[in-house]
PDB file of C-alpha atoms in Angstrom:
ATOM      1  CA  MET A 163     170.284  80.507  86.166  1.00  0.00           C
ATOM      2  CA  ALA A 164     168.630  83.215  88.242  1.00  0.00           C
ATOM      3  CA  THR A 165     171.073  86.015  89.060  1.00  0.00           C
ATOM      4  CA  LEU A 166     169.148  88.478  91.243  1.00  0.00           C
ATOM      5  CA  ALA A 167     169.718  87.968  94.954  1.00  0.00           C
ATOM      6  CA  VAL A 168     166.965  87.957  97.559  1.00  0.00           C
ATOM      7  CA  GLY A 169     166.120  91.530  98.480  1.00  0.00           C
ATOM      8  CA  THR A 170     167.036  93.085  95.117  1.00  0.00           C
ATOM      9  CA  LYS A 171     164.697  95.892  94.014  1.00  0.00           C
ATOM     10  CA  VAL A 172     163.054  95.428  90.604  1.00  0.00           C
ATOM     11  CA  ASP A 173     160.033  96.409  88.558  1.00  0.00           C
ATOM     12  CA  LEU A 174     158.040  94.722  85.820  1.00  0.00           C
ATOM     13  CA  SER A 175     159.214  95.389  82.298  1.00  0.00           C
ATOM     14  CA  GLU A 176     156.791  97.340  80.126  1.00  0.00           C
ATOM     15  CA  PHE A 177     156.018  94.134  78.231  1.00  0.00           C
ATOM     16  CA  ALA A 178     155.274  92.182  81.418  1.00  0.00           C
ATOM     17  CA  ALA A 179     152.995  94.948  82.691  1.00  0.00           C
ATOM     18  CA  GLU A 180     150.917  94.599  79.537  1.00  0.00           C
ATOM     19  CA  ALA A 181     150.939  90.790  79.492  1.00  0.00           C
ATOM     20  CA  LEU A 182     150.044  89.801  83.062  1.00  0.00           C
ATOM     21  CA  ARG A 183     146.472  89.666  84.361  1.00  0.00           C
ATOM     22  CA  PHE A 184     147.249  89.966  88.072  1.00  0.00           C
ATOM     23  CA  LEU A 185     149.392  93.077  88.373  1.00  0.00           C
ATOM     24  CA  PRO A 186     151.078  94.498  91.463  1.00  0.00           C
ATOM     25  CA  PRO A 187     150.230  97.919  92.919  1.00  0.00           C
ATOM     26  CA  ASP A 188     152.423 100.816  91.855  1.00  0.00           C
ATOM     27  CA  GLY A 189     155.862 100.858  93.426  1.00  0.00           C
ATOM     28  CA  ASP A 190     159.037  98.830  93.562  1.00  0.00           C
ATOM     29  CA  LEU A 191     159.046  95.065  93.727  1.00  0.00           C
ATOM     30  CA  VAL A 192     161.588  92.919  95.541  1.00  0.00           C
ATOM     31  CA  ILE A 193     163.097  89.503  94.829  1.00  0.00           C
ATOM     32  CA  VAL A 194     161.978  86.837  97.339  1.00  0.00           C
ATOM     33  CA  VAL A 195     163.124  83.720  95.484  1.00  0.00           C
ATOM     34  CA  HIS A 196     164.491  80.652  97.250  1.00  0.00           C
ATOM     35  CA  PRO A 197     168.299  81.081  97.413  1.00  0.00           C
ATOM     36  CA  ALA A 198     168.765  77.710  95.702  1.00  0.00           C
ATOM     37  CA  ALA A 199     167.400  79.273  92.504  1.00  0.00           C
ATOM     38  CA  LEU A 200     170.714  81.094  92.186  1.00  0.00           C
ATOM     39  CA  ARG A 201     172.380  77.707  91.715  1.00  0.00           C
ATOM     40  CA  ALA A 202     169.924  76.241  89.178  1.00  0.00           C
ATOM     41  CA  PRO A 203     171.588  76.235  85.753  1.00  0.00           C
ATOM     42  CA  GLY A 204     169.468  76.979  82.710  1.00  0.00           C
ATOM     43  CA  ASP A 205     166.526  78.420  84.646  1.00  0.00           C
ATOM     44  CA  ARG A 206     166.045  82.160  85.241  1.00  0.00           C
ATOM     45  CA  HIS A 207     162.822  81.662  87.176  1.00  0.00           C
ATOM     46  CA  THR A 208     162.358  83.894  90.206  1.00  0.00           C
ATOM     47  CA  GLN A 209     159.739  85.014  92.729  1.00  0.00           C
ATOM     48  CA  VAL A 210     158.903  88.665  93.314  1.00  0.00           C
ATOM     49  CA  ALA A 211     156.785  90.540  95.825  1.00  0.00           C
ATOM     50  CA  HIS A 212     155.342  93.972  96.487  1.00  0.00           C
ATOM     51  CA  LEU A 213     155.476  95.060 100.127  1.00  0.00           C
ATOM     52  CA  VAL A 214     154.058  98.018 102.015  1.00  0.00           C
ATOM     53  CA  ASP A 215     155.386  98.613 105.532  1.00  0.00           C
ATOM     54  CA  ARG A 216     156.892  95.103 105.438  1.00  0.00           C
ATOM     55  CA  GLU A 217     153.541  93.540 104.575  1.00  0.00           C
ATOM     56  CA  PRO A 218     153.285  91.656 101.266  1.00  0.00           C
ATOM     57  CA  THR A 219     150.441  92.908  99.090  1.00  0.00           C
ATOM     58  CA  TRP A 220     151.271  90.967  95.915  1.00  0.00           C
ATOM     59  CA  LEU A 221     153.345  87.959  94.822  1.00  0.00           C
ATOM     60  CA  GLY A 222     154.217  86.771  91.333  1.00  0.00           C
ATOM     61  CA  ALA A 223     156.533  84.152  89.820  1.00  0.00           C
ATOM     62  CA  MET A 224     158.269  84.690  86.474  1.00  0.00           C
ATOM     63  CA  GLY A 225     161.564  84.756  84.639  1.00  0.00           C
ATOM     64  CA  GLU A 226     164.065  87.500  85.323  1.00  0.00           C
ATOM     65  CA  ASP A 227     163.729  88.536  81.674  1.00  0.00           C
ATOM     66  CA  LEU A 228     160.370  90.122  82.596  1.00  0.00           C
ATOM     67  CA  LEU A 229     161.957  92.372  85.220  1.00  0.00           C
ATOM     68  CA  VAL A 230     164.120  95.489  85.233  1.00  0.00           C
ATOM     69  CA  LEU A 231     166.471  96.584  87.992  1.00  0.00           C
ATOM     70  CA  VAL A 232     165.655  99.748  89.929  1.00  0.00           C
ATOM     71  CA  ASP A 233     167.719 101.818  92.337  1.00  0.00           C
ATOM     72  CA  GLY A 234     167.120 101.341  96.016  1.00  0.00           C
ATOM     73  CA  PRO A 235     168.504  99.624  99.093  1.00  0.00           C
ATOM     74  CA  PRO A 236     168.004  95.864  99.238  1.00  0.00           C
ATOM     75  CA  GLU A 237     165.326  94.334 101.464  1.00  0.00           C
ATOM     76  CA  PRO A 238     166.793  90.993 102.561  1.00  0.00           C
ATOM     77  CA  GLU A 239     163.992  90.532 105.107  1.00  0.00           C
ATOM     78  CA  ALA A 240     161.292  90.561 102.407  1.00  0.00           C
ATOM     79  CA  ARG A 241     161.217  86.778 101.939  1.00  0.00           C
ATOM     80  CA  ALA A 242     160.609  86.261 105.668  1.00  0.00           C
ATOM     81  CA  ALA A 243     157.797  88.834 105.555  1.00  0.00           C
ATOM     82  CA  CYS A 244     156.125  86.816 102.794  1.00  0.00           C
ATOM     83  CA  THR A 245     156.646  83.567 104.699  1.00  0.00           C
ATOM     84  CA  ALA A 246     154.812  85.043 107.681  1.00  0.00           C
ATOM     85  CA  ARG A 247     151.650  85.283 105.548  1.00  0.00           C
ATOM     86  CA  LEU A 248     151.639  81.581 104.648  1.00  0.00           C
ATOM     87  CA  LEU A 249     149.722  78.807 106.441  1.00  0.00           C
ATOM     88  CA  GLY A 250     147.048  81.183 107.684  1.00  0.00           C
ATOM     89  CA  GLY A 251     143.959  83.044 106.589  1.00  0.00           C
ATOM     90  CA  ARG A 252     140.233  82.523 106.377  1.00  0.00           C
ATOM     91  CA  ARG A 253     140.441  80.572 103.107  1.00  0.00           C
ATOM     92  CA  LEU A 254     143.543  78.494 103.775  1.00  0.00           C
ATOM     93  CA  TRP A 255     143.474  75.147 101.887  1.00  0.00           C
ATOM     94  CA  GLU A 256     140.676  76.123  99.516  1.00  0.00           C
ATOM     95  CA  VAL A 257     141.032  74.996  95.927  1.00  0.00           C
ATOM     96  CA  VAL A 258     140.351  77.804  93.437  1.00  0.00           C
ATOM     97  CA  ARG A 259     140.375  78.153  89.663  1.00  0.00           C
ATOM     98  CA  PRO A 260     141.615  81.663  88.698  1.00  0.00           C
ATOM     99  CA  GLY A 261     141.991  81.079  84.966  1.00  0.00           C
ATOM    100  CA  ALA A 262     144.956  82.196  82.886  1.00  0.00           C
ATOM    101  CA  LEU A 263     147.735  84.351  84.310  1.00  0.00           C
ATOM    102  CA  LEU A 264     148.160  86.151  80.982  1.00  0.00           C
ATOM    103  CA  GLU A 265     145.925  88.500  79.050  1.00  0.00           C
ATOM    104  CA  ARG A 266     143.944  86.888  76.223  1.00  0.00           C
ATOM    105  CA  ASP A 267     146.060  88.206  73.374  1.00  0.00           C
ATOM    106  CA  VAL A 268     149.400  87.122  74.901  1.00  0.00           C
ATOM    107  CA  ALA A 269     150.918  83.957  73.513  1.00  0.00           C
ATOM    108  CA  SER A 270     151.746  81.253  76.031  1.00  0.00           C
ATOM    109  CA  PRO A 271     154.259  80.260  77.285  1.00  0.00           C
ATOM    110  CA  LEU A 272     155.701  83.586  78.398  1.00  0.00           C
ATOM    111  CA  SER A 273     159.063  83.345  80.137  1.00  0.00           C
ATOM    112  CA  THR A 274     158.474  81.035  83.116  1.00  0.00           C
ATOM    113  CA  VAL A 275     155.014  82.378  83.980  1.00  0.00           C
ATOM    114  CA  TYR A 276     152.970  79.277  84.793  1.00  0.00           C
ATOM    115  CA  ALA A 277     151.055  78.243  81.676  1.00  0.00           C
ATOM    116  CA  GLY A 278     148.547  75.573  80.814  1.00  0.00           C
ATOM    117  CA  SER A 279     144.827  75.052  80.946  1.00  0.00           C
ATOM    118  CA  VAL A 280     142.671  77.940  82.146  1.00  0.00           C
ATOM    119  CA  LEU A 281     140.853  75.270  84.147  1.00  0.00           C
ATOM    120  CA  ARG A 282     143.935  74.498  86.256  1.00  0.00           C
ATOM    121  CA  PRO A 283     143.186  74.283  89.989  1.00  0.00           C
ATOM    122  CA  TRP A 284     145.282  76.213  92.516  1.00  0.00           C
ATOM    123  CA  LEU A 285     145.623  75.635  96.259  1.00  0.00           C
ATOM    124  CA  VAL A 286     145.402  78.548  98.684  1.00  0.00           C
ATOM    125  CA  ILE A 287     148.409  78.430 101.037  1.00  0.00           C
ATOM    126  CA  GLY A 288     147.999  81.824 102.740  1.00  0.00           C
ATOM    127  CA  GLU A 289     146.476  85.298 102.573  1.00  0.00           C
ATOM    128  CA  THR A 290     147.729  88.876 102.585  1.00  0.00           C
ATOM    129  CA  ALA A 291     146.589  91.346 105.223  1.00  0.00           C
ATOM    130  CA  ASP A 292     143.865  92.579 102.856  1.00  0.00           C
ATOM    131  CA  GLU A 293     142.717  88.970 102.208  1.00  0.00           C
ATOM    132  CA  ALA A 294     144.144  88.498  98.733  1.00  0.00           C
ATOM    133  CA  LEU A 295     144.702  84.781  98.253  1.00  0.00           C
ATOM    134  CA  ILE A 296     148.257  83.443  98.153  1.00  0.00           C
ATOM    135  CA  ALA A 297     148.092  80.313  96.007  1.00  0.00           C
ATOM    136  CA  ALA A 298     150.219  77.798  94.129  1.00  0.00           C
ATOM    137  CA  PRO A 299     149.185  75.829  91.020  1.00  0.00           C
ATOM    138  CA  LEU A 300     148.430  72.109  91.052  1.00  0.00           C
ATOM    139  CA  ASN A 301     150.097  70.115  88.311  1.00  0.00           C
ATOM    140  CA  ASP A 302     150.047  66.462  87.280  1.00  0.00           C
ATOM    141  CA  ALA A 303     152.158  64.390  89.661  1.00  0.00           C
ATOM    142  CA  ALA A 304     154.806  63.661  87.042  1.00  0.00           C
ATOM    143  CA  ASN A 305     158.034  65.115  88.450  1.00  0.00           C
ATOM    144  CA  PRO A 306     157.904  65.358  92.246  1.00  0.00           C
ATOM    145  CA  LYS A 307     160.683  67.164  94.123  1.00  0.00           C
ATOM    146  CA  TRP A 308     160.998  68.245  97.735  1.00  0.00           C
ATOM    147  CA  TRP A 309     159.554  71.637  96.732  1.00  0.00           C
ATOM    148  CA  THR A 310     156.723  70.069  94.688  1.00  0.00           C
ATOM    149  CA  PRO A 311     154.848  67.873  97.179  1.00  0.00           C
ATOM    150  CA  VAL A 312     152.413  65.343  95.768  1.00  0.00           C
ATOM    151  CA  ILE A 313     148.914  65.456  97.240  1.00  0.00           C
ATOM    152  CA  SER A 314     146.761  62.344  97.094  1.00  0.00           C
ATOM    153  CA  ARG A 315     143.637  62.547  94.945  1.00  0.00           C
ATOM    154  CA  HIS A 316     141.696  61.288  97.949  1.00  0.00           C
ATOM    155  CA  THR A 317     142.431  64.496  99.865  1.00  0.00           C
ATOM    156  CA  LEU A 318     141.861  66.954  96.992  1.00  0.00           C
ATOM    157  CA  ALA A 319     138.112  67.452  97.152  1.00  0.00           C
ATOM    158  CA  PHE A 320     136.737  69.266  94.125  1.00  0.00           C
ATOM    159  CA  ASP A 321     134.372  68.262  91.343  1.00  0.00           C
ATOM    160  CA  GLY A 322     135.903  66.198  88.590  1.00  0.00           C
ATOM    161  CA  ASN A 323     139.212  65.471  90.285  1.00  0.00           C
ATOM    162  CA  LEU A 324     140.466  61.967  89.470  1.00  0.00           C
ATOM    163  CA  LYS A 325     144.225  62.273  89.988  1.00  0.00           C
ATOM    164  CA  ASP A 326     146.954  63.157  92.451  1.00  0.00           C
ATOM    165  CA  GLY A 327     148.204  66.749  92.361  1.00  0.00           C
ATOM    166  CA  GLN A 328     151.726  68.148  92.471  1.00  0.00           C
ATOM    167  CA  LEU A 329     151.885  71.526  94.240  1.00  0.00           C
ATOM    168  CA  GLU A 330     154.292  73.944  92.533  1.00  0.00           C
ATOM    169  CA  LEU A 331     155.686  75.959  95.455  1.00  0.00           C
ATOM    170  CA  ALA A 332     158.098  77.942  93.265  1.00  0.00           C
ATOM    171  CA  HIS A 333     155.197  79.480  91.335  1.00  0.00           C
ATOM    172  CA  VAL A 334     153.232  81.360  93.996  1.00  0.00           C
ATOM    173  CA  TRP A 335     150.860  84.183  93.002  1.00  0.00           C
ATOM    174  CA  THR A 336     148.390  86.394  94.775  1.00  0.00           C
ATOM    175  CA  LEU A 337     144.863  86.097  93.429  1.00  0.00           C
ATOM    176  CA  PRO A 338     141.915  88.447  93.980  1.00  0.00           C
ATOM    177  CA  ALA A 339     140.049  87.966  97.251  1.00  0.00           C
ATOM    178  CA  GLY A 340     136.863  87.337  95.285  1.00  0.00           C
ATOM    179  CA  THR A 341     138.262  84.325  93.405  1.00  0.00           C
ATOM    180  CA  ALA A 342     135.637  81.612  93.823  1.00  0.00           C
ATOM    181  CA  GLY A 343     136.462  78.384  95.610  1.00  0.00           C
ATOM    182  CA  ILE A 344     135.747  75.041  93.937  1.00  0.00           C
ATOM    183  CA  GLY A 345     136.757  72.695  96.746  1.00  0.00           C
ATOM    184  CA  ALA A 346     139.343  72.150  99.443  1.00  0.00           C
ATOM    185  CA  LEU A 347     142.253  70.100 100.694  1.00  0.00           C
ATOM    186  CA  ARG A 348     140.926  67.632 103.241  1.00  0.00           C
ATOM    187  CA  ALA A 349     142.530  67.410 106.673  1.00  0.00           C
ATOM    188  CA  PRO A 350     144.522  64.184 106.018  1.00  0.00           C
ATOM    189  CA  GLY A 351     146.423  65.927 103.222  1.00  0.00           C
ATOM    190  CA  VAL A 352     147.377  69.013 105.221  1.00  0.00           C
ATOM    191  CA  PRO A 353     150.479  67.752 107.124  1.00  0.00           C
ATOM    192  CA  THR A 354     152.348  66.810 103.928  1.00  0.00           C
ATOM    193  CA  VAL A 355     151.752  70.232 102.425  1.00  0.00           C
ATOM    194  CA  GLU A 356     152.565  72.083 105.646  1.00  0.00           C
ATOM    195  CA  ARG A 357     155.907  70.303 105.931  1.00  0.00           C
ATOM    196  CA  ALA A 358     156.815  71.126 102.341  1.00  0.00           C
ATOM    197  CA  ILE A 359     155.880  74.803 102.724  1.00  0.00           C
ATOM    198  CA  ARG A 360     157.930  75.137 105.904  1.00  0.00           C
ATOM    199  CA  ALA A 361     160.888  73.401 104.249  1.00  0.00           C
ATOM    200  CA  TYR A 362     160.731  75.625 101.176  1.00  0.00           C
ATOM    201  CA  TYR A 363     159.802  78.986 102.697  1.00  0.00           C
ATOM    202  CA  GLY A 364     161.010  78.566 106.270  1.00  0.00           C
ATOM    203  CA  GLY A 365     158.992  79.494 109.324  1.00  0.00           C
ATOM    204  CA  PRO A 366     157.844  77.705 112.473  1.00  0.00           C
TER     205      PRO A 366
END
């Protein structure tokens, strides 16, 4: 199971820094995982963030094996700072297709970094202060949980979509502001997703 508590300071391992496409700025990272992850046997998945002056600039989701501990006081308020950037932003509810999370020569899967088709759609669920997209991947609706809300195909409007989507809220990443949109979540689908995000991340 995950062992690093919320607020723990970490950095990417050298291997992770070479393998990931969407890298954080220089500086320490902090664990912002849901506390329940510390009670999930057999799964070392976690969520990390980079913050500047209590503003998140980058988010990534991966196994603890891709991280190294660094010295520094904990930041237990970091998860709340990330939560404050959700459910807002100019491009909220857009569907985007960022491609792979790993560099081309890196074999997939890698730890618990979200793998699969480079054509996978992602849903924008927030934005950073500098308008980087905060997004979660859409998966087949095969194993729904309270933190993986299922979105009806009728509300996921993008070309070629013929199936319901399962939003993976434990796998949030920041994507470049210039990532092109391919569609959007229609208004009837928004309340279900909003409720799930508030349940998982907290907030009003």
